[in-house]
Amino acid sequence: MQYRKLERRLPAMFGLAIALTLALSSPLAAKPPKARKTAKAKAPSAQVVTAAKLMASSKREDVEAGIQSLGLLGTAEATPPLTERIRAGLPPDLLQTAILTLVALGQKEAGPVLLELSSHRRAAVRVQAIEAIASLNPDGAEAALSAALSDSDAKVRAAAANALGTIGAKGALPRLFTALDGGNMEASGAIGKLIDGTEVSRLMAYLGKTPFQVLASALGETLQRPDVDVSVKLQIVARMEEVGTREVKAFLGDLMGVAGDALGQKVSRAILRAMQEIPD
Amino acid sequence: MMATSSPTSPPPPHRALLLALALGLLGSAALTGCGGAPAAFSTRYPDNAHDDIAVLLRRLEAAGNRPAGTVAVGITAEPKKVYAVDMTSGRVLWESPAAATSEPIIAGEAVVFDTASGLVGLDLKSGAPRFTASLEVGKLQGAGGDGPLVAFTDTKGGGTLARSELVLVRGASVAWRREMDAQIGVPTVIGNTVLVPWASQYLSALDAVSGTEIARIRVGDGVIGHALPEGDGVYIGSNHGVAPITASVGSGQIRSGGFFGLPPKDLPGRPQLLRDVYGEAGVQTAESARHRIRLAWQPVQAGAGKVGAQDNTVYLVFYRFVLALDPADYALRWIHVHGTDIVGATGQAGGVAIADAKGGLATLGAASGKVVWQADTGKASTVVHLPRGGGHVEAGQPPSSDELREGLLAAAQDADTRLVPARLWAVDELSKTKDATATLGLIGLCDDTSTAAPVKAQACASLKGREIGADHLLTALGRHAGHLEGTKPPPVAALAKAAASLNEKRAVPLLVTHLADAQTPSRELRGLVESLAKLGDPSAIEPLTRFLQLYHADPIDEHLVGALEVIPGALVDLEATTSIEALRAVASDQLGSEPVRAKAEEALKILEAKKALAEKAAADAAAGKGGDAAAAAEQAAAKKPDPIDKPRPTHLSTEMINSALLPVRKELRACLTKGPKPHFQARVVLVIEDGKVLMVSVVPKELQACVEPLARAQTFPKTRVIKAERVTYTLKRK
């Protein structure tokens, strides 16, 4: 809803930036965008100076216009004045716009302010900052996202789990498993993205003990990963066949439909066999 | 019955006077209305007659000291039974079904209690029925006895409408009754003398055989509601205090000799030394909660004419707690936490005997508070009347400070919400304990979300006064809320205030971390900020400034705004001249929260003044004006700057407009009727900036010429709104 509202307010190009952010915050977006040209220490352009002046205004419209003009500028030099303005304090709607603009600008220099905002007192801002961190993957991202797994707000925890999967933070796996134990369903998908062959057994141990719905995304992610050994995948399928519920059968059917050939012949055959074995 | 007044008696109340006149007309016939017995409680009877008092004292002395009883009596929960227990063995002596409507009272060799059909007396040792007696006047007020004699009183009404009677039972039958037109207290029998308090100030002594009054004490400095036979004498007094019957009391001064009272401070549940017989209607019911909140004590003559409490201790019973207190100042000696509600308690030599609602009996040492003896009667009871004796009490040794602290902590942590007043008392006592572990205990109480709110609040508040235990404070402050870790935020504000009181600067980085932690509840932030200001560590300036900037335009909740409002003041306290630019930006940001901006503006002025003074001092010093100028500048800087302009209102309200136009209201109303066509009302739109009217627009237009100059001539309040404000005012005829 908030995104749609913003889209109506912002110019077309800025809407594109939002769309980009939305796409990046999706669990399917595995890689952060390439950073644009980094800012160099030189005098700011006239557009940046104008934008900074607008942002210093006491009028909401001016501030919003200043932020948008920096977004439209799209260059690295737009990031520092924006981060400075965020730190100077903005009403929540303008802060949201500013964060989206930082994501659209795609500069890792935005990292420190985003890390700060990941502990903002407004949960919605934390979620947004986490999604931005996932998108930009700045230095310190893994630590901040791991910390956010312990947030009091479930949406923030979910966003942090997704983000850890997105940035490929393998170091966060132990905490993700702890989060999974605590009922953070999004941790499952992240685990599926990060887990390696040796740790699959740990994930398998959850089968039959944890609701399959919670594990499904981890298993789906693992089965689709090309870097996971086929033998490991076959083990997963075999274990799922043992569980043998209708839920598992439906999941395997959906997976075949979505992933298809990407699963590989052996895994696909095993899945089909399992589906035949599992009664309706 | 009252007779005519005598010069030595107090002026009779109006009703008594009328009655006296009536009696005068009717002759002595009225006296025969009291069964033809000699009159007692006559207004003719002399007060404090020396010879009479001497006779009374001799009679009391001749009766000798009575031994402490060893039999307890109780009333069970439904089905109701009265039972007796031998306290020397804990053995139930007897039990008897009884429809008791009052608590049981041990009176001589009987136990008496009220029922729907009258007072019932059972033999104390056997439970055999002894007598029944009707209450002719009102509710049972009290009873006492000695051997086969039982005296009881009943009363109704108050003031001039009061009526009471005293009844003496000898063996199995009523020996005599005496009525009076006044309130009556709790009687007792000593040998052959019946002692009866009445009308707040009187104690009459009646001969048990004849029922005639033999002596009367009237005190002018206290209240007599009870007559109490104790091991070392007979005491009289009230809920205010007691004194032994001596010659000095006989002279009309209850407080002149030994008098034992309690400090004026309220105890949990406000139990009284003795029941307020003139303020309460009769004895308690068997089920009354009063049996669970009471003071247990025993008066003793402490030598040199002084009176005190046995073992210099009074025992406060509060449901499941027993608190041993110094009667002089209520200093706590020990606290006993019982498993079940206590429904009976009596002070004994060396300790206190208690009885609980499940039938348990125990004695606790006066000094140690330890259980010395216990027994189980198996009689679930609503009330138990315990004797002074039993032989199982041993004062013991006072508890160590660790034991006392643990007892207090156990009491404070008790989950029973009925006990909150006593738990608060325990917290208060704990806060007086000078050891670090007590601080830890208080932190635990303050930190525990399951702690009852008042107890938690008091524990948190008491942390501020702690002088030791800083390490525990820091450890607690080091904890943060974590969903994965299963940790909750500590009570940051309370801990911060405690750290500030201790000037514990090690707390500063911990507090700064909490300031930045979104999981630290915003309600804790104000106390945190105030404490950072008090601690005066400049390392807090930068995080406080950042916090103010980040949130000044985002008032998430009232707690956050409250914290933001105190940050500018904190920056002033920290002399944060480096924050001037940030404060200026916040103060001028129209997107920011108004109250926060106002505070920032105030702080800005102070800090700018400080900075200017410091710069001037530095310039003077550089110009060689010497140390005096520098010192003067320093002094000036240290001095609180001139007060900032009185805070302006945030905006113009209707009340302000009404008030500003008040001087011309009559003229304005007159405008409504001046034109060719009168109007009932007009709409006036005012545009005001900085207190001055910029524009006046009036509808209907024909009133413009009349209204505008009147409105423009007025001065309106200046507000915090920098630009012009547009306000609408409705002008009505009335």
XYZ file of N, CA and C in Angstrom, chain A residues 14-160:
441
model
N 11.159 7.837 -10.863
C 11.293 7.451 -9.473
C 10.460 6.204 -9.182
N 9.350 6.113 -9.858
C 8.533 4.904 -9.763
C 9.313 3.685 -10.187
N 10.136 3.865 -11.181
C 10.988 2.766 -11.633
C 11.931 2.327 -10.512
N 12.436 3.332 -9.833
C 13.345 3.016 -8.729
C 12.644 2.189 -7.673
N 11.391 2.520 -7.426
C 10.618 1.763 -6.435
C 10.402 0.338 -6.913
N 10.050 0.257 -8.183
C 9.842 -1.077 -8.748
C 11.104 -1.909 -8.598
N 12.228 -1.259 -8.815
C 13.509 -1.941 -8.670
C 13.694 -2.415 -7.231
N 13.345 -1.536 -6.310
C 13.471 -1.890 -4.893
C 12.583 -3.065 -4.537
N 11.369 -3.009 -5.047
C 10.438 -4.110 -4.790
C 11.007 -5.422 -5.309
N 11.543 -5.334 -6.472
C 12.107 -6.538 -7.077
C 13.275 -7.048 -6.251
N 14.079 -6.112 -5.775
C 15.265 -6.506 -5.018
C 14.910 -7.068 -3.662
N 13.824 -6.568 -3.102
C 13.457 -7.068 -1.781
C 12.784 -8.426 -1.846
N 12.475 -8.888 -3.046
C 11.867 -10.208 -3.186
C 12.885 -11.290 -2.863
N 12.435 -12.367 -2.238
C 13.368 -13.448 -1.913
C 14.020 -14.048 -3.160
N 13.360 -13.883 -4.284
C 13.922 -14.479 -5.496
C 15.115 -13.690 -6.022
N 15.227 -12.461 -5.581
C 16.346 -11.644 -6.056
C 17.586 -12.016 -5.271
N 18.402 -12.815 -5.863
C 19.529 -13.383 -5.141
C 20.705 -12.433 -5.022
N 20.871 -11.594 -6.017
C 22.077 -10.765 -5.994
C 21.729 -9.292 -5.887
N 22.528 -8.554 -5.151
C 22.303 -7.112 -5.082
C 22.680 -6.454 -6.404
N 22.114 -5.278 -6.672
C 22.474 -4.635 -7.920
C 23.917 -4.151 -7.881
N 24.442 -4.009 -9.063
C 25.809 -3.500 -9.108
C 25.807 -2.048 -8.664
N 26.773 -1.726 -7.851
C 26.862 -0.337 -7.406
C 27.238 0.549 -8.578
N 26.625 1.737 -8.585
C 26.987 2.673 -9.646
C 28.320 3.319 -9.293
N 28.665 4.235 -10.109
C 29.947 4.903 -9.881
C 29.991 5.469 -8.474
N 31.058 5.204 -7.764
C 31.151 5.718 -6.401
C 31.447 7.209 -6.414
N 31.009 7.863 -5.304
C 31.179 9.317 -5.230
C 32.651 9.677 -5.106
N 33.023 10.702 -5.820
C 34.397 11.198 -5.693
C 34.365 12.525 -4.957
N 35.467 12.791 -4.288
C 35.536 14.040 -3.526
C 35.730 15.227 -4.473
N 34.655 15.774 -4.907
C 34.735 16.976 -5.748
C 33.543 17.872 -5.417
N 33.570 19.076 -5.911
C 32.499 20.014 -5.597
C 31.170 19.480 -6.118
N 30.111 19.622 -5.337
C 28.816 19.092 -5.778
C 28.288 19.861 -6.993
N 27.543 19.134 -7.805
C 26.975 19.765 -8.996
C 25.865 20.736 -8.595
N 25.481 21.530 -9.553
C 24.434 22.521 -9.295
C 23.134 21.849 -8.896
N 22.850 20.677 -9.524
C 21.601 19.980 -9.186
C 21.611 19.524 -7.721
N 22.790 19.040 -7.306
C 22.897 18.569 -5.919
C 22.741 19.747 -4.950
N 23.362 20.863 -5.322
C 23.254 22.051 -4.464
C 21.789 22.482 -4.358
N 21.112 22.468 -5.500
C 19.696 22.858 -5.510
C 18.874 21.889 -4.660
N 19.159 20.604 -4.858
C 18.416 19.588 -4.093
C 18.653 19.757 -2.603
N 19.901 20.028 -2.238
C 20.232 20.205 -0.823
C 19.483 21.402 -0.247
N 19.382 22.463 -1.059
C 18.647 23.644 -0.600
C 17.173 23.310 -0.379
N 16.638 22.580 -1.342
C 15.229 22.181 -1.197
C 15.025 21.335 0.056
N 15.948 20.438 0.272
C 15.800 19.542 1.428
C 15.957 20.283 2.754
N 16.621 21.432 2.702
C 16.795 22.220 3.924
C 15.585 23.096 4.219
N 14.632 23.079 3.307
C 13.448 23.917 3.475
C 12.578 23.411 4.639
N 11.738 24.305 5.112
C 10.797 23.923 6.173
C 9.496 23.400 5.585
N 9.406 23.443 4.253
C 8.173 22.976 3.619
C 8.336 21.518 3.203
N 7.343 20.759 3.567
C 7.346 19.338 3.249
C 7.519 19.100 1.747
N 6.787 19.867 0.953
C 6.822 19.664 -0.501
C 8.231 19.897 -1.044
N 8.880 20.924 -0.497
C 10.240 21.229 -0.961
C 11.200 20.089 -0.617
N 11.061 19.620 0.609
C 11.957 18.537 1.043
C 11.751 17.313 0.161
N 10.497 17.005 -0.084
C 10.175 15.844 -0.916
C 10.737 16.039 -2.329
N 10.574 17.244 -2.840
C 11.080 17.530 -4.178
C 12.596 17.408 -4.213
N 13.252 17.863 -3.168
C 14.713 17.756 -3.102
C 15.163 16.310 -3.129
N 14.474 15.472 -2.341
C 14.831 14.041 -2.303
C 14.613 13.425 -3.686
N 13.467 13.752 -4.270
C 13.152 13.177 -5.579
C 14.140 13.635 -6.639
N 14.549 14.876 -6.542
C 15.481 15.354 -7.562
C 16.821 14.639 -7.440
N 17.193 14.294 -6.211
C 18.429 13.509 -6.047
C 18.254 12.120 -6.651
N 17.071 11.561 -6.459
C 16.795 10.255 -7.053
C 16.841 10.312 -8.560
N 16.294 11.370 -9.105
C 16.280 11.522 -10.560
C 17.685 11.767 -11.104
N 18.489 12.414 -10.278
C 19.869 12.680 -10.681
C 20.616 11.373 -10.900
N 20.393 10.440 -9.954
C 20.886 9.090 -10.144
C 22.385 8.917 -10.073
N 23.112 9.900 -9.677
C 24.569 9.773 -9.611
C 25.026 9.574 -8.177
N 26.294 9.173 -8.062
C 26.841 8.869 -6.739
C 26.839 10.078 -5.823
N 27.029 11.240 -6.393
C 27.124 12.440 -5.545
C 25.791 12.775 -4.853
N 24.746 12.097 -5.263
C 23.437 12.355 -4.639
C 23.321 11.704 -3.265
N 24.159 10.712 -3.011
C 24.015 9.952 -1.756
C 24.381 10.757 -0.502
N 25.548 11.410 -0.451
C 25.915 12.091 0.807
C 24.887 13.114 1.296
N 24.382 14.009 0.433
C 23.384 14.947 0.984
C 22.120 14.260 1.479
N 21.809 13.146 0.840
C 20.601 12.424 1.253
C 20.797 11.768 2.629
N 21.947 11.144 2.800
C 22.205 10.511 4.105
C 22.271 11.574 5.206
N 22.853 12.706 4.835
C 22.940 13.805 5.809
C 21.539 14.278 6.205
N 20.665 14.369 5.195
C 19.295 14.829 5.478
C 18.537 13.815 6.325
N 18.779 12.549 6.071
C 18.123 11.505 6.886
C 18.543 11.665 8.348
N 19.834 11.870 8.546
C 20.341 11.989 9.935
C 19.831 13.260 10.607
N 19.508 14.244 9.808
C 18.996 15.500 10.379
C 17.548 15.363 10.828
N 16.916 14.240 10.475
C 15.562 13.974 10.955
C 14.492 14.324 9.960
N 13.700 13.326 9.614
C 12.616 13.510 8.644
C 11.334 12.912 9.198
N 10.205 13.474 8.811
C 8.940 12.808 9.153
C 8.909 11.435 8.471
N 8.126 10.507 9.003
C 8.194 9.118 8.528
C 7.970 8.939 7.030
N 7.024 9.681 6.450
C 6.766 9.481 5.025
C 7.953 9.932 4.178
N 8.566 11.032 4.578
C 9.725 11.519 3.826
C 10.937 10.610 4.048
N 11.019 10.045 5.226
C 12.117 9.113 5.500
C 11.995 7.888 4.601
N 10.772 7.438 4.440
C 10.536 6.290 3.562
C 10.976 6.617 2.128
N 10.605 7.784 1.675
C 10.996 8.212 0.334
C 12.519 8.275 0.217
N 13.144 8.800 1.257
C 14.596 8.952 1.230
C 15.299 7.602 1.165
N 14.766 6.638 1.908
C 15.400 5.301 1.890
C 15.247 4.673 0.509
N 14.066 4.797 -0.047
C 13.840 4.251 -1.401
C 14.792 4.900 -2.403
N 15.016 6.170 -2.225
C 15.919 6.878 -3.124
C 17.347 6.364 -2.971
N 17.737 6.109 -1.733
C 19.084 5.566 -1.503
C 19.251 4.233 -2.213
N 18.208 3.417 -2.147
C 18.270 2.107 -2.821
C 18.376 2.317 -4.330
N 17.586 3.237 -4.814
C 17.610 3.494 -6.250
C 18.969 4.007 -6.694
N 19.603 4.780 -5.829
C 20.926 5.310 -6.173
C 21.984 4.211 -6.148
N 21.745 3.184 -5.341
C 22.583 1.988 -5.366
C 24.010 2.190 -4.902
N 24.244 3.132 -4.024
C 25.604 3.412 -3.558
C 25.864 2.746 -2.210
N 27.011 2.062 -2.142
C 27.343 1.428 -0.857
C 27.632 2.464 0.220
N 27.910 3.696 -0.202
C 28.145 4.764 0.774
C 26.904 5.004 1.638
N 25.776 4.530 1.168
C 24.553 4.662 1.965
C 24.524 3.655 3.114
N 25.488 2.713 3.082
C 25.500 1.637 4.075
C 25.407 2.107 5.521
N 26.318 2.998 5.953
C 26.282 3.374 7.380
C 24.923 3.901 7.838
N 24.320 4.757 7.032
C 23.034 5.306 7.486
C 21.958 4.219 7.477
N 22.036 3.301 6.537
C 21.045 2.218 6.508
C 21.232 1.289 7.709
N 22.500 1.048 8.058
C 22.755 0.215 9.242
C 22.192 0.905 10.495
N 22.353 2.228 10.547
C 21.786 2.971 11.686
C 20.257 2.826 11.694
N 19.676 2.941 10.514
C 18.206 2.881 10.438
C 17.672 1.474 10.704
N 18.552 0.483 10.628
C 18.082 -0.886 10.924
C 17.747 -1.029 12.405
N 18.116 -0.022 13.212
C 17.663 -0.032 14.616
C 16.843 1.225 14.915
N 16.163 1.720 13.914
C 15.253 2.869 14.101
C 14.093 2.432 14.985
N 13.521 3.366 15.730
C 12.467 3.011 16.671
C 11.143 2.702 15.982
N 11.039 3.007 14.706
C 9.819 2.684 13.961
C 10.072 1.369 13.216
N 9.281 0.351 13.519
C 9.529 -0.980 12.940
C 9.469 -0.951 11.409
N 8.557 -0.162 10.856
C 8.432 -0.108 9.393
C 9.712 0.437 8.764
N 10.344 1.362 9.451
C 11.612 1.907 8.944
C 12.695 0.826 9.024
N 12.667 0.046 10.097
C 13.668 -1.027 10.219
C 13.513 -2.017 9.080
N 12.267 -2.378 8.790
C 12.022 -3.332 7.697
C 12.563 -2.752 6.391
N 12.263 -1.504 6.147
C 12.692 -0.868 4.907
C 14.225 -0.793 4.833
N 14.823 -0.444 5.967
C 16.285 -0.352 5.992
C 16.912 -1.708 5.739
N 16.313 -2.743 6.303
C 16.847 -4.102 6.110
C 16.745 -4.514 4.644
N 15.629 -4.193 4.046
C 15.479 -4.521 2.620
C 16.490 -3.740 1.781
N 16.748 -2.520 2.196
C 17.746 -1.720 1.484
C 19.142 -2.296 1.679
N 19.414 -2.746 2.879
C 20.723 -3.355 3.155
C 20.886 -4.615 2.302
N 19.825 -5.400 2.218
C 19.874 -6.613 1.387
C 20.172 -6.240 -0.060
N 19.653 -5.142 -0.453
C 19.834 -4.706 -1.830
C 21.257 -4.196 -2.090
N 21.809 -3.452 -1.127
C 23.120 -2.825 -1.346
C 24.277 -3.641 -0.784
N 23.968 -4.508 0.175
C 24.970 -5.340 0.840
C 26.216 -4.554 1.243
N 26.060 -3.533 2.040
C 27.242 -2.753 2.441
C 28.062 -3.485 3.495
N 29.218 -2.942 3.806
C 30.036 -3.516 4.880
C 29.220 -3.497 6.172
N 29.320 -4.568 6.917
C 28.607 -4.633 8.198
C 27.184 -5.127 8.059
N 26.800 -5.495 6.806
C 25.413 -5.913 6.591
C 25.085 -7.180 7.380
N 25.976 -8.161 7.329
C 25.664 -9.451 7.955
C 25.442 -9.294 9.460
N 26.321 -8.518 10.080
C 26.187 -8.326 11.536
C 24.868 -7.630 11.868
N 24.544 -6.604 11.102
C 23.313 -5.855 11.391
C 22.086 -6.727 11.161
N 22.128 -7.515 10.089
C 20.969 -8.366 9.784
C 20.840 -9.504 10.795
N 21.987 -10.045 11.193
C 21.947 -11.095 12.226
C 21.342 -10.555 13.508
N 21.751 -9.336 13.846
C 21.195 -8.720 15.060
C 19.688 -8.532 14.911
N 19.265 -8.178 13.713
C 17.830 -7.924 13.489
C 16.998 -9.202 13.576
N 17.648 -10.365 13.494
C 16.906 -11.627 13.680
C 16.312 -11.697 15.086
N 16.868 -10.886 15.986
C 16.411 -10.893 17.381
C 15.476 -9.747 17.681
N 15.027 -9.064 16.646
C 14.147 -7.906 16.835
C 12.832 -8.339 17.501
N 12.231 -7.412 18.207
C 10.958 -7.728 18.871
C 9.804 -7.791 17.872
N 9.987 -7.224 16.707
C 8.916 -7.182 15.711
C 9.087 -8.335 14.711
N 8.039 -9.116 14.558
C 8.114 -10.308 13.702
C 8.412 -9.938 12.244
N 7.870 -8.812 11.790
C 8.113 -8.415 10.393
C 9.583 -8.072 10.173
N 10.175 -7.472 11.170
C 11.598 -7.122 11.059
C 12.435 -8.400 11.046
N 12.070 -9.340 11.901
C 12.819 -10.607 11.955
C 12.705 -11.333 10.619
N 11.514 -11.328 10.062
C 11.304 -12.003 8.778
C 12.126 -11.322 7.688
N 12.100 -10.010 7.687
C 12.868 -9.269 6.680
C 14.352 -9.547 6.838
N 14.814 -9.627 8.082
C 16.236 -9.889 8.324
C 16.627 -11.273 7.826
